[in-house]
Each structure stands twice: as C-alpha cells, then as structure tokens.
Coordinates of C-alpha atoms in Angstrom, one line a residue:
M270 CA 20.6 -134.2 -22.0
L271 CA 18.8 -131.8 -19.7
T272 CA 21.7 -129.3 -20.1
S273 CA 21.4 -129.5 -23.8
I274 CA 17.6 -129.0 -23.5
G275 CA 18.2 -126.0 -21.3
I276 CA 20.8 -124.5 -23.8
L277 CA 18.3 -125.2 -26.6
G278 CA 15.5 -123.4 -24.6
T279 CA 17.8 -120.5 -24.0
F280 CA 18.7 -120.0 -27.6
T281 CA 15.1 -120.7 -28.7
G282 CA 13.7 -118.0 -26.4
V283 CA 16.4 -115.5 -27.6
V284 CA 15.7 -116.3 -31.3
A285 CA 11.9 -116.1 -30.7
G286 CA 12.3 -112.7 -29.0
L287 CA 14.6 -111.4 -31.7
L288 CA 12.6 -112.7 -34.7
N289 CA 9.5 -110.7 -33.6
F290 CA 11.5 -107.6 -32.6
D291 CA 10.8 -104.6 -35.0
V292 CA 13.2 -101.7 -34.9
N293 CA 10.5 -99.3 -36.2
D294 CA 8.0 -100.4 -33.6
I295 CA 10.0 -100.6 -30.4
N296 CA 7.0 -100.2 -28.1
G297 CA 5.2 -103.2 -29.5
S298 CA 8.3 -105.4 -29.8
I299 CA 9.7 -104.9 -26.3
T300 CA 7.0 -107.2 -24.7
E301 CA 7.8 -110.1 -27.0
L302 CA 11.6 -109.5 -26.6
L303 CA 11.2 -109.6 -22.8
G304 CA 9.0 -112.6 -23.1
G305 CA 11.6 -114.4 -25.2
M306 CA 14.4 -113.4 -22.8
K307 CA 12.3 -114.7 -19.8
T308 CA 11.7 -118.0 -21.6
A309 CA 15.4 -118.3 -22.4
F310 CA 16.6 -117.6 -18.9
L311 CA 13.9 -119.7 -17.2
T312 CA 14.6 -122.7 -19.5
S313 CA 18.4 -122.3 -18.8
V314 CA 17.9 -122.2 -15.0
I315 CA 15.4 -125.1 -15.0
G316 CA 17.6 -127.1 -17.2
L317 CA 20.8 -126.5 -15.2
C318 CA 18.9 -127.1 -11.9
F319 CA 17.5 -130.4 -13.0
S320 CA 20.9 -131.4 -14.6
I321 CA 22.7 -130.7 -11.3
L322 CA 20.1 -132.5 -9.3
L323 CA 20.1 -135.6 -11.5
K324 CA 23.9 -135.7 -11.7
T325 CA 24.1 -135.4 -7.9
S326 CA 21.4 -138.1 -7.4
Y327 CA 23.1 -140.2 -10.0
T328 CA 26.4 -139.8 -8.3
L329 CA 25.0 -140.7 -4.9
L330 CA 23.3 -143.7 -6.3
E331 CA 26.3 -144.9 -8.1
R332 CA 28.4 -144.4 -4.9
K333 CA 25.9 -146.3 -2.8
K334 CA 25.8 -149.0 -5.3
S335 CA 29.7 -149.1 -5.4
D336 CA 29.7 -149.1 -1.6
Q337 CA 27.4 -152.2 -1.5
E338 CA 29.3 -154.0 -4.2
D339 CA 32.9 -153.2 -3.3
S340 CA 33.8 -153.1 0.3
E341 CA 37.3 -154.5 0.1
D342 CA 40.9 -153.3 -0.1
L343 CA 40.2 -149.7 1.0
D344 CA 43.1 -147.2 1.2
I345 CA 42.4 -144.6 3.8
Q346 CA 44.8 -142.1 2.4
M347 CA 43.3 -142.3 -1.1
V348 CA 39.8 -141.8 0.4
V349 CA 41.0 -138.7 2.3
N350 CA 42.7 -137.4 -0.9
K351 CA 39.6 -137.9 -2.9
I352 CA 37.5 -136.2 -0.2
H353 CA 39.8 -133.2 -0.3
T354 CA 39.7 -133.2 -4.1
L355 CA 35.9 -133.2 -4.0
S356 CA 35.9 -130.4 -1.5
N357 CA 38.2 -128.4 -3.6
N358 CA 36.0 -129.1 -6.6
S359 CA 33.0 -128.0 -4.7
S360 CA 34.9 -124.8 -3.6
S361 CA 35.8 -124.1 -7.2
Q362 CA 32.2 -124.7 -8.3
L363 CA 31.0 -122.3 -5.5
N364 CA 33.5 -119.8 -6.8
L365 CA 32.2 -120.2 -10.4
M366 CA 28.6 -119.7 -9.0
Q367 CA 29.7 -116.6 -7.3
Q368 CA 31.4 -115.3 -10.5
L369 CA 28.1 -116.1 -12.3
S370 CA 26.2 -114.2 -9.6
E371 CA 28.6 -111.2 -9.9
N372 CA 28.3 -111.3 -13.8
M373 CA 24.5 -111.4 -13.4
Q374 CA 24.7 -108.5 -11.0
K375 CA 26.9 -106.5 -13.5
M376 CA 24.4 -107.3 -16.3
V377 CA 21.7 -106.0 -14.0
N378 CA 23.7 -102.9 -13.4
V379 CA 24.3 -102.5 -17.1
L380 CA 20.7 -102.8 -17.9
G381 CA 19.0 -101.0 -15.0
S382 CA 21.4 -98.8 -13.1
E383 CA 21.0 -95.0 -12.9
A384 CA 24.3 -94.3 -14.7
D385 CA 24.4 -92.7 -18.2
S386 CA 26.2 -95.7 -19.6
S387 CA 23.5 -98.1 -18.7
L388 CA 20.7 -99.1 -21.1
L389 CA 18.1 -97.3 -18.9
G390 CA 20.3 -94.2 -18.8
Q391 CA 20.7 -94.3 -22.6
I392 CA 16.9 -94.6 -23.0
K393 CA 16.4 -91.7 -20.7
L394 CA 19.1 -89.6 -22.7
L395 CA 17.3 -90.7 -25.9
R396 CA 14.0 -89.5 -24.5
S397 CA 15.5 -86.3 -23.4
D398 CA 17.1 -85.7 -26.9
M399 CA 13.8 -86.5 -28.5
S400 CA 12.0 -84.1 -26.3
D401 CA 14.5 -81.3 -26.8
N402 CA 14.4 -81.9 -30.7
Y403 CA 10.6 -81.8 -30.6
K404 CA 10.7 -78.5 -28.7
Q405 CA 13.3 -77.1 -31.0
F406 CA 11.4 -78.2 -34.1
K407 CA 8.2 -76.8 -32.7
N408 CA 9.9 -73.5 -31.9
E409 CA 11.3 -73.4 -35.4
L410 CA 8.0 -74.4 -37.0
L411 CA 5.8 -71.8 -35.2
P412 CA 7.4 -68.7 -37.0
M413 CA 7.0 -70.5 -40.3
V414 CA 3.4 -71.2 -39.6
T415 CA 2.9 -67.6 -38.5
N416 CA 4.6 -66.4 -41.7
V417 CA 2.4 -68.6 -43.9
E418 CA -0.7 -67.3 -42.0
N419 CA 0.5 -63.7 -42.6
I420 CA 1.1 -64.4 -46.3
A421 CA -2.5 -65.9 -46.5
K422 CA -3.8 -62.8 -44.7
S423 CA -1.9 -60.4 -47.0
L424 CA -3.1 -62.2 -50.1
G425 CA -6.7 -62.9 -49.3
S426 CA -7.8 -60.4 -46.6
D427 CA -10.4 -57.6 -47.3
S428 CA -8.2 -54.7 -46.1
D429 CA -6.8 -52.1 -48.5
S430 CA -3.2 -53.1 -47.6
S431 CA -3.7 -56.7 -49.0
I432 CA -3.0 -57.6 -52.5
L433 CA -6.7 -58.3 -53.2
G434 CA -7.5 -54.9 -51.9
Q435 CA -4.8 -53.3 -54.1
V436 CA -6.2 -55.1 -57.1
R437 CA -9.7 -53.8 -56.2
L438 CA -8.4 -50.2 -55.8
L439 CA -6.6 -50.5 -59.1
R440 CA -9.8 -51.7 -60.8
T441 CA -11.7 -48.8 -59.3
D442 CA -9.0 -46.3 -60.5
L443 CA -9.2 -47.8 -64.0
L444 CA -13.0 -47.4 -64.0
D445 CA -12.7 -43.8 -62.7
N446 CA -10.1 -43.0 -65.4
Y447 CA -12.3 -44.5 -68.0
K448 CA -15.2 -42.4 -66.8
K449 CA -12.9 -39.3 -66.9
F450 CA -12.1 -40.1 -70.5
N451 CA -15.7 -40.0 -71.6
P452 CA -16.1 -36.2 -71.3
M453 CA -12.9 -35.8 -73.2
I454 CA -14.1 -38.0 -76.0
E455 CA -17.4 -36.0 -76.1
N456 CA -15.4 -32.7 -76.2
I457 CA -13.3 -34.1 -79.2
E458 CA -16.6 -35.0 -81.0
K459 CA -17.9 -31.6 -80.3
V460 CA -14.7 -30.1 -81.7
Y461 CA -15.1 -32.2 -84.8
Q462 CA -18.7 -31.1 -85.2
L463 CA -17.6 -27.5 -84.9
L464 CA -14.9 -28.1 -87.6
V465 CA -17.5 -29.6 -89.9
E466 CA -19.9 -26.6 -89.1
N467 CA -17.1 -24.1 -89.8
K468 CA -16.2 -25.8 -93.0
T469 CA -19.9 -25.7 -94.0
E470 CA -20.1 -22.0 -93.1
F471 CA -16.9 -21.2 -94.9
D472 CA -18.3 -23.0 -98.1
D473 CA -21.5 -20.9 -97.8
F474 CA -19.5 -17.7 -97.3
E475 CA -17.5 -18.7 -100.4
N476 CA -20.6 -19.3 -102.5
K477 CA -22.2 -16.1 -101.3
L478 CA -19.0 -14.2 -102.1
W479 CA -19.0 -15.5 -105.6
I480 CA -22.7 -14.7 -106.0
K481 CA -22.1 -11.2 -104.7
L482 CA -19.2 -10.8 -107.1
Q483 CA -21.4 -12.0 -109.9
D484 CA -24.2 -9.7 -109.0
F485 CA -21.7 -6.8 -108.8
A486 CA -20.4 -7.7 -112.2
D487 CA -24.0 -7.9 -113.6
M488 CA -24.8 -4.6 -111.9
M489 CA -21.7 -3.1 -113.4
S490 CA -22.6 -4.5 -116.8
K491 CA -26.1 -3.1 -116.6
S492 CA -25.1 0.3 -115.2
A493 CA -24.8 1.9 -118.6
T494 CA -28.2 2.7 -120.2
E495 CA -29.0 1.9 -123.8
A496 CA -29.7 5.6 -124.5
V497 CA -26.2 6.7 -123.4
I498 CA -24.7 3.7 -125.4
E499 CA -26.7 4.7 -128.5
A500 CA -25.9 8.4 -128.0
L501 CA -22.4 8.0 -127.0
K502 CA -21.2 4.9 -129.0
Q503 CA -18.0 6.7 -129.7
V504 CA -17.6 7.8 -126.2
I505 CA -18.5 4.3 -124.9
Q506 CA -16.0 2.9 -127.4
D507 CA -13.4 5.3 -126.2
F508 CA -14.5 4.5 -122.7
N509 CA -14.2 0.8 -123.3
N510 CA -10.8 1.3 -124.9
N511 CA -9.6 3.5 -122.1
L512 CA -11.2 1.1 -119.6
T513 CA -9.4 -1.8 -121.2
E514 CA -6.2 0.1 -121.1
Q515 CA -6.7 1.5 -117.7
F516 CA -8.3 -1.5 -115.8
G517 CA -6.7 -4.4 -117.7
E518 CA -3.9 -4.7 -115.1
N519 CA -6.4 -4.2 -112.3
F520 CA -8.6 -7.0 -113.5
K521 CA -5.6 -9.1 -114.0
E522 CA -4.6 -8.4 -110.4
L523 CA -8.1 -9.2 -109.4
N524 CA -7.9 -12.5 -111.4
R525 CA -4.7 -13.3 -109.7
A526 CA -6.2 -12.5 -106.3
V527 CA -9.2 -14.8 -107.1
M528 CA -6.7 -17.5 -108.2
A529 CA -4.8 -17.0 -105.0
L530 CA -8.0 -17.2 -103.1
I531 CA -8.8 -20.5 -104.9
D532 CA -5.3 -21.8 -104.1
W533 CA -5.8 -20.8 -100.5
Q534 CA -9.1 -22.6 -100.6
E535 CA -7.3 -25.7 -101.9
N536 CA -4.6 -25.4 -99.2
Y537 CA -7.3 -24.9 -96.5
K538 CA -9.0 -28.0 -97.9
N539 CA -5.7 -29.9 -97.7
Q540 CA -5.3 -28.5 -94.1
L541 CA -8.8 -29.6 -93.3
N542 CA -8.0 -33.1 -94.7
E543 CA -4.9 -33.2 -92.5
M544 CA -6.9 -32.1 -89.5
I545 CA -9.4 -34.8 -90.3
A546 CA -6.6 -37.3 -90.6
L547 CA -5.2 -36.1 -87.2
Y548 CA -8.6 -36.4 -85.7
N549 CA -8.9 -39.9 -87.2
A550 CA -5.5 -40.6 -85.7
G551 CA -6.8 -39.3 -82.4
V552 CA -9.8 -41.5 -82.7
Q553 CA -7.6 -44.5 -83.5
S554 CA -5.4 -43.7 -80.5
L555 CA -8.6 -43.6 -78.4
T556 CA -9.6 -46.9 -80.0
V557 CA -6.1 -48.3 -79.2
T558 CA -6.5 -46.9 -75.7
E559 CA -9.9 -48.5 -75.3
S560 CA -8.5 -51.8 -76.5
S561 CA -5.6 -51.4 -74.1
I562 CA -8.1 -50.7 -71.3
A563 CA -10.1 -53.7 -72.4
K564 CA -6.8 -55.9 -72.2
I565 CA -6.1 -54.4 -68.9
E566 CA -9.7 -55.2 -67.8
G567 CA -9.1 -58.7 -69.2
S568 CA -5.9 -58.9 -67.2
T569 CA -7.7 -57.7 -64.1
Q570 CA -10.3 -60.3 -64.8
A571 CA -7.6 -62.9 -64.9
I572 CA -6.4 -61.8 -61.5
P573 CA -9.3 -63.5 -59.6
T574 CA -8.5 -66.7 -61.5
T575 CA -4.8 -66.4 -60.4
M576 CA -6.1 -65.6 -56.9
E577 CA -8.2 -68.8 -57.0
K578 CA -5.1 -70.8 -58.2
L579 CA -3.2 -69.1 -55.4
S580 CA -6.0 -70.1 -53.0
S581 CA -5.7 -73.7 -54.1
V582 CA -1.9 -73.5 -53.6
I583 CA -2.4 -72.0 -50.2
A584 CA -5.0 -74.6 -49.4
T585 CA -2.4 -77.3 -50.5
N586 CA 0.2 -75.6 -48.2
Q587 CA -2.4 -75.5 -45.4
H588 CA -3.1 -79.1 -46.0
Q589 CA 0.5 -80.0 -45.9
I590 CA 0.8 -77.9 -42.7
D591 CA -2.2 -79.8 -41.3
N592 CA -0.5 -83.1 -42.3
L593 CA 2.7 -81.9 -40.8
G594 CA 0.7 -81.0 -37.6
N595 CA -0.8 -84.5 -37.7
H596 CA 2.6 -86.0 -38.1
L597 CA 3.8 -83.9 -35.2
N598 CA 0.9 -85.0 -33.1
S599 CA 1.5 -88.6 -34.0
F600 CA 5.2 -88.1 -33.1
A601 CA 4.1 -86.4 -29.8
E602 CA 1.8 -89.4 -29.2
L603 CA 4.7 -91.7 -30.0
R604 CA 6.9 -89.7 -27.6
D605 CA 4.2 -89.9 -24.9
K606 CA 3.8 -93.6 -25.5
A607 CA 7.6 -94.0 -25.4
I608 CA 7.6 -91.9 -22.2
Q609 CA 4.8 -94.1 -20.8
A610 CA 6.5 -97.3 -22.1
V611 CA 9.9 -96.5 -20.6
P612 CA 8.7 -96.9 -17.0
E613 CA 7.0 -100.1 -18.1
I614 CA 10.3 -101.2 -19.8
Q615 CA 12.1 -100.2 -16.6
N616 CA 9.6 -102.2 -14.5
Q617 CA 9.9 -105.2 -16.8
I618 CA 13.7 -105.0 -16.8
S619 CA 13.6 -104.5 -13.0
A620 CA 11.2 -107.4 -12.7
M621 CA 13.5 -109.5 -15.0
L622 CA 16.6 -108.5 -13.1
S623 CA 14.8 -109.2 -9.8
N624 CA 13.6 -112.5 -11.1
M625 CA 17.1 -113.3 -12.3
E626 CA 18.6 -112.2 -9.1
K627 CA 16.1 -114.2 -7.2
G628 CA 16.8 -117.2 -9.5
N629 CA 20.5 -116.7 -9.0
G630 CA 20.0 -116.5 -5.3
D631 CA 17.9 -119.6 -5.4
L632 CA 20.4 -121.3 -7.5
I633 CA 23.3 -120.3 -5.3
Q634 CA 21.3 -121.3 -2.2
S635 CA 20.4 -124.6 -3.8
V636 CA 24.1 -125.1 -4.9
K637 CA 25.2 -124.2 -1.3
A638 CA 22.6 -126.5 0.1
G639 CA 23.7 -129.2 -2.3
G640 CA 27.3 -128.6 -1.3
E641 CA 26.5 -128.8 2.3
Q642 CA 24.5 -131.9 1.7
L643 CA 27.3 -133.2 -0.3
K644 CA 29.8 -132.3 2.4
Q645 CA 27.6 -133.9 5.0
S646 CA 27.1 -136.9 2.9
L647 CA 30.8 -137.1 2.3
N648 CA 31.4 -136.8 6.0
Q649 CA 28.9 -139.4 6.7
S650 CA 30.3 -141.6 4.0
A651 CA 33.8 -141.1 5.3
E652 CA 32.6 -142.0 8.8
Q653 CA 30.8 -145.0 7.3
L654 CA 33.9 -145.8 5.3
S655 CA 36.1 -145.6 8.4
E656 CA 33.7 -147.8 10.3
S657 CA 33.5 -150.3 7.5
F658 CA 37.1 -150.1 6.5
A659 CA 37.8 -153.6 7.2
A660 CA 34.7 -154.9 5.5
S661 CA 35.0 -152.7 2.3
G662 CA 38.5 -153.3 1.0
N663 CA 40.1 -152.3 -2.2
K664 CA 36.9 -152.7 -4.2
F665 CA 35.4 -149.7 -2.4
V666 CA 38.4 -147.7 -3.1
Q667 CA 38.3 -148.6 -6.8
K668 CA 34.6 -147.6 -7.0
L669 CA 35.2 -144.4 -5.1
T670 CA 38.0 -143.6 -7.4
D671 CA 35.7 -144.1 -10.3
S672 CA 33.0 -142.2 -8.7
S673 CA 35.3 -139.3 -7.9
E674 CA 36.5 -139.2 -11.4
E675 CA 33.0 -139.3 -12.7
F676 CA 32.0 -136.6 -10.3
A677 CA 35.1 -134.5 -11.4
K678 CA 34.1 -135.0 -15.0
T679 CA 30.6 -134.1 -14.3
T680 CA 31.8 -131.0 -12.4
R681 CA 34.0 -130.0 -15.2
Q682 CA 31.1 -130.4 -17.6
A683 CA 28.9 -128.3 -15.3
N684 CA 31.6 -125.7 -15.1
E685 CA 31.9 -125.7 -18.9
L686 CA 28.2 -125.3 -19.2
I687 CA 28.0 -122.6 -16.6
S688 CA 30.9 -120.7 -18.4
S689 CA 29.1 -121.3 -21.7
N690 CA 25.8 -120.0 -20.2
I691 CA 27.7 -117.0 -18.7
E692 CA 29.3 -116.3 -22.1
N693 CA 25.9 -116.7 -23.8
V694 CA 24.3 -114.3 -21.3
R695 CA 27.2 -111.8 -21.8
T696 CA 26.9 -112.2 -25.6
T697 CA 23.1 -111.9 -25.4
S698 CA 23.3 -108.8 -23.2
Q699 CA 26.0 -107.3 -25.5
E700 CA 23.7 -108.0 -28.5
I701 CA 20.8 -106.5 -26.7
K702 CA 22.9 -103.4 -25.8
V703 CA 24.1 -103.2 -29.4
N704 CA 20.6 -103.6 -30.8
L705 CA 19.2 -100.9 -28.4
E706 CA 22.1 -98.6 -29.2
A707 CA 21.5 -99.2 -32.9
T708 CA 17.8 -98.6 -32.4
A709 CA 18.5 -95.4 -30.4
K710 CA 20.9 -94.3 -33.1
S711 CA 18.5 -95.1 -35.9
M712 CA 15.7 -93.2 -34.1
S713 CA 18.1 -90.3 -33.6
D714 CA 19.1 -90.4 -37.2
Q715 CA 15.5 -90.6 -38.3
Q716 CA 14.6 -87.6 -36.0
K717 CA 17.5 -85.6 -37.5
V718 CA 16.5 -86.5 -41.1
L719 CA 12.8 -85.6 -40.2
N720 CA 13.9 -82.3 -38.7
Q721 CA 16.1 -81.6 -41.8
E722 CA 13.2 -82.5 -44.1
F723 CA 10.7 -80.4 -42.2
K724 CA 13.2 -77.5 -42.1
Q725 CA 13.8 -77.8 -45.9
M726 CA 10.1 -78.1 -46.6
A727 CA 9.4 -74.9 -44.4
E728 CA 12.3 -73.0 -46.2
Q729 CA 10.9 -74.1 -49.6
I730 CA 7.3 -72.9 -48.6
T731 CA 8.7 -69.7 -47.3
Q732 CA 10.9 -69.1 -50.4
F733 CA 8.0 -70.0 -52.7
A734 CA 5.5 -67.7 -50.9
Q735 CA 8.2 -64.8 -50.8
K736 CA 9.0 -65.4 -54.5
W737 CA 5.4 -65.4 -55.5
Q738 CA 4.6 -62.3 -53.5
N739 CA 7.6 -60.4 -54.9
E740 CA 6.6 -61.4 -58.5
F741 CA 3.0 -60.5 -58.0
D742 CA 4.0 -57.1 -56.4
T743 CA 6.5 -56.5 -59.3
N744 CA 3.9 -57.4 -62.0
T745 CA 1.2 -55.3 -60.3
R746 CA 3.5 -52.3 -60.0
Q747 CA 4.7 -52.7 -63.6
I748 CA 1.0 -52.8 -64.8
Q749 CA 0.2 -49.8 -62.8
E750 CA 3.3 -47.9 -64.0
R751 CA 2.7 -48.9 -67.6
F752 CA -1.0 -48.0 -67.5
A753 CA -0.3 -44.7 -65.8
Q754 CA 2.5 -43.9 -68.2
S755 CA 0.4 -44.8 -71.3
I756 CA -2.6 -42.8 -69.9
D757 CA -0.3 -39.8 -69.3
E758 CA 1.4 -40.0 -72.7
M759 CA -2.0 -40.5 -74.5
M760 CA -3.5 -37.6 -72.6
K761 CA -0.5 -35.4 -73.2
K762 CA -0.4 -36.3 -76.9
Q763 CA -4.2 -35.9 -77.3
L764 CA -4.1 -32.5 -75.5
S765 CA -1.1 -31.4 -77.6
E766 CA -2.8 -32.6 -80.9
N767 CA -6.1 -30.9 -79.9
T768 CA -4.3 -27.6 -78.8
R769 CA -2.3 -27.6 -82.0
L770 CA -5.3 -28.4 -84.2
M771 CA -7.4 -25.7 -82.5
T772 CA -4.5 -23.2 -82.8
R773 CA -3.9 -23.8 -86.4
L774 CA -7.7 -23.8 -87.1
E775 CA -8.1 -20.5 -85.3
E776 CA -5.0 -19.0 -87.1
E777 CA -6.1 -20.2 -90.5
N778 CA -9.6 -18.9 -89.9
K779 CA -8.3 -15.5 -88.8
K780 CA -5.8 -15.4 -91.6
A781 CA -8.4 -16.4 -94.2
L782 CA -10.9 -13.9 -92.9
A783 CA -8.3 -11.2 -92.7
T784 CA -6.9 -11.9 -96.2
T785 CA -10.3 -12.2 -97.7
G786 CA -11.5 -9.0 -96.1
E787 CA -8.5 -7.1 -97.0
S788 CA -8.6 -8.3 -100.6
V789 CA -12.2 -7.6 -101.1
E790 CA -12.0 -4.2 -99.4
K791 CA -8.9 -3.4 -101.5
Q792 CA -10.6 -4.5 -104.7
L793 CA -13.8 -2.6 -103.8
K794 CA -11.7 0.5 -103.1
L795 CA -9.9 0.2 -106.4
I796 CA -13.0 -0.4 -108.3
D797 CA -14.8 2.6 -106.6
T798 CA -11.8 4.8 -107.2
S799 CA -11.5 3.7 -110.8
M800 CA -15.2 4.0 -111.5
E801 CA -15.3 7.4 -109.9
T802 CA -12.4 8.6 -111.9
E803 CA -13.6 7.2 -115.2
L804 CA -17.2 8.4 -114.7
K805 CA -15.9 11.8 -113.9
R806 CA -13.7 11.8 -116.9
V807 CA -16.5 10.5 -119.1
M808 CA -18.9 13.0 -117.8
E809 CA -16.4 15.8 -118.4
Q810 CA -15.8 14.4 -121.9
M811 CA -19.6 14.1 -122.5
G812 CA -20.0 17.7 -121.2
T813 CA -17.3 18.9 -123.4
S814 CA -18.7 17.0 -126.3
L815 CA -22.2 18.3 -125.7
A816 CA -21.0 21.9 -125.4
T817 CA -19.1 21.4 -128.6
I818 CA -22.2 20.0 -130.3
S819 CA -24.4 22.8 -128.9
R820 CA -21.9 25.4 -130.0
K821 CA -21.7 23.8 -133.5
F822 CA -25.4 23.6 -133.6
T823 CA -25.7 27.2 -132.6
D824 CA -23.2 28.3 -135.1
D825 CA -24.9 26.2 -137.8
Y826 CA -28.3 27.5 -136.8
K827 CA -27.0 31.2 -136.8
E828 CA -25.5 30.5 -140.2
L829 CA -28.8 29.0 -141.4
V830 CA -30.7 32.0 -139.9
N831 CA -28.4 34.3 -141.7
R832 CA -28.8 32.4 -144.8
M833 CA -32.7 32.6 -144.5
V834 CA -32.4 36.3 -143.8
E835 CA -30.3 36.8 -146.8
I836 CA -32.8 34.7 -148.9
T837 CA -35.7 36.7 -147.6
N838 CA -34.0 39.9 -148.3
Y839 CA -33.1 38.8 -151.7
R840 CA -36.7 37.9 -152.5
G841 CA -37.9 41.1 -151.1
R842 CA -35.9 43.1 -153.6

C-alpha cells in the first residue's frame, strides 16, 4: 500500500508540475515544475523507505512468530540454503540499488553537467544564441533607424537641401516670376494704349485730310471771279470743256487714288482688328497663365497638407519604431531575466540533484544498514537456530521456508517497484529533456520569426520611404520643368507676338504715311502743273481775244470816225 501511495505521489507531483508549466512563460513555470518534481521524488523516496521498513519489520515479526510456534523438525541444510538464498537476494538488491544510484548520477550528469549535450549546456547555448541574435538584430536595426531619421530630416528640416526647403524656394521663385510678369503686362497695356492713340491720331489725320481737300476744292471752285465768268463765258465754257477733256482722266486717277486710300483704310482697320484680336489672345494667354499660376499656387498650398500627412506617416513610423524599441527592451529584459533565472535554475537543479544524491546516499546507506542488520539478524537467527535445533524441528523449517518465500516475493516486488521507479524517473527525465528541447526550439523559432518580421517590417519601411521620396522628387521636378517650360514658351510666344505686332504696326504706319504723302504730293504737283498750264493758256487766249477785240474796236472806231468825217464833209459842201 505504501509503495502504491509513493508511486501515486510521484505521478501526482509530476502531473502537478506539468499542468502549471507554461511554455511561453518559462521563468514563472520553472519554480512550479521544480516544486512538483521535488514533491514527486520525495513522496517516492518516503514511500519506498517506509515500504522497505515495514516489510523488513513484518518479515522479522513473522519469523519470530514462526520461531516461537514451530521449533520442530529442522533441516540444517535447508536453513543454510535459505540463508545463502537470502544473502544472494540481498546482494542482488544491493546491485539494483547501485544501478539506481548510477542511473540517478547519470540523470544528474544529463541535467547539470558542463557538457553541451546536458540540459544546462543546452540552456547556455540557447542563451548564447539569443544574445547573438539580439546583437545581430540590433546591428541590423540601427542602420534602418538611422535611415528613417535621415529621411525625416530630409523631409522636414529647415535647410535648403531638404524637400521642404526646395518647396519654399520653388514658391519664392514662382512669386519672383509673377512679380517679373507684372512689368511686362504693364508694357503690353501701354502698347495697347499707344495703338489706340495712334488709331485716334490716324483718324484725326484722315478727317483733316478730307477737310483740307474739301477746302482746296472750295478754294478752287471760288478761284474764278464773277466778272471774269461774265466777261469770259465763252472762254470759261471753252476752259471748262478743255478742263473736262484735259483733267477728266486726272480726276479719275485722283478718284481711284482716293478709293485706294479708302480700301487701304479698310485694310488698315482689319489689320487693327487682327492686332486687337492678337492682343486679346495675348491677354487670354496671360489669363491662362494667371490661372496656371493660381493652380500651381493651389498645388503648392496642397504641399503643406501633404507634408502634414507625411508627418503623420512619419509619426506613425516613429511610433512603430518606439513600439519596436519597447519590444526590444522587453525582449532584453526577458533575456536579462532569463540570464538571471538560469543560475537560479542551475542552483535549483543542483540543489535537487544534491538532494536526490543525498537521498540516494541515505537510501543506499539505509539499505546497506538494513542488509547488515538483516545479515546480523540472520547470523544471530542461524546461531539461535543451531542452538535450538533440537527444540525447533520441522515446524521451524517449514515456517522459515514460508518466510524465505515471502521475503523473496517481497524482494521481487521491491525490485519491480525500484525498476518501475527507475523507468519512471528515466521517462520523466526524458520528457523533461524533450519538453525543454521543444521549449528551446520554440523560443528559437519564435526568435527567428520575430527577426524575420522585424527585418521585413524594416525593409517595408525603407522601401516605402524611398518610394515616397522618389515620387515626391519626380513630381516636384516635373512641376518645376512644366512650369519653367510653360513660362518660357509663354514668354517666347508673347515676345514674338509683341515683336511681330510692333513690326507690322510700324511697317504699316510707315507705308501708310509714305503712300499718303507720295499720293498727296503727286496729286498736288499734277494739280499745280495742270492749273499753271491751263491758266497760262487761258490768259494767253484771253490776251489774244482782248487784242482781237481791241483791234476790232479800233478798226470799227476808225471806220466810224472816217464815216463821221465823210458825213461832216458832206454837210459842209
């Protein structure tokens, strides 16, 4: 019964230790596991010791009782054989105890030796691997943290080389270019005002020219006096006829020139309309440019929002990095606790092994003492049996045989229990070793998975930051290039249009003035020449006519005088 209670206590302690054992919390579970193992081994040792003591005392009591009851028919040879058998059984039991001690020593060596194959060696190797992995992970994480800090500095620093500084410089350049465009817009407005003033002056010149021509026509119409017209109606009529014949073509040419001048004026008006349309197109292009600049300004205003979002992303990354640092600190604390717990575990294991070794030594000593006492008791019993051979008889032999059989049976049961306990201890130690190896492997796998996840996360953070920086640089460069290209094209186009407009306007003005001057000068010269010729001819004709009239009047007057003389002479007769 006590053996069964000891075995039950053994398995109860093992089960109690394993039920509360947590693989994820090795530091907190080792104490309970060691307490359960201590309970198991102590109950086993106590149960076996009490069982052996009770069986020994029970055997001695039975033997004394059988000695008192049966003291007849004793066979000395059988007693000697039984004594040798008991001695051999005791020797075999001592051998089993020595094997148990050797197995316990092996288990102690497996658990607490300095070799790499022991449990303590495996824990040391696991601690070394964890320390190396932590150092490697720390070395790999430091460049990534430095890169993230550099990215944050390049994004949000106040220097000109940062992206924020580049955006500020771009905004300053845009404002400077916009300020440079204002004088050009004012110059274009001045050119437009000059065009309007030139058009007004040209209209005034045209009106004055028509007035002068009308005045000249009125002057020409009033140049002949009424006296000359009345005196020289025939001459004026001839003059008019000749003037119509002579100057009809000239006036037709003048009419055609005036019509050509009117056509030129219409063409000039159309050209002015085209120039106004070109100017409006230039104003529209400036409006489009202004809207583009406004859009660019809106885009630049959206950049701080994007920077704020980026700041939130950077803050999130920094938070993740802080969490990662906290996890690393927790892992470092766990490592430190594991390092601190390993000596405690080693001390507990050493104490357990020393207690087991002490218990085994005590057990061996008690077994040896029991064997010696049994041997002495047997020797004393043999001497007593020899002395009381005649009195004991066959009944003592029978009882001794029964006792020896019972002792042999008890010894076999004890050996079986010891073998079972040894097997249980071996199985338990093997299970502990397997569990510890599985725990070490699980921790190593978790460490590898954690390292892999940290590495992937760091790579993703680095790739995201690099990708975002490349995209931002590309977009900024494209915006700058597009803006510079649009500004250059707009400036070139505007300058070309202004130059072409001013050139055409100057050419048309020169051409119009030259054509008008030449035409007017030519017409005036023709009119002067024609008037001079006609006046000369008319005056010559008038002189000739007056001379003829005077001569005719003189002749008529002479004839009248002659007639009067003749009449007077006739009356005088």
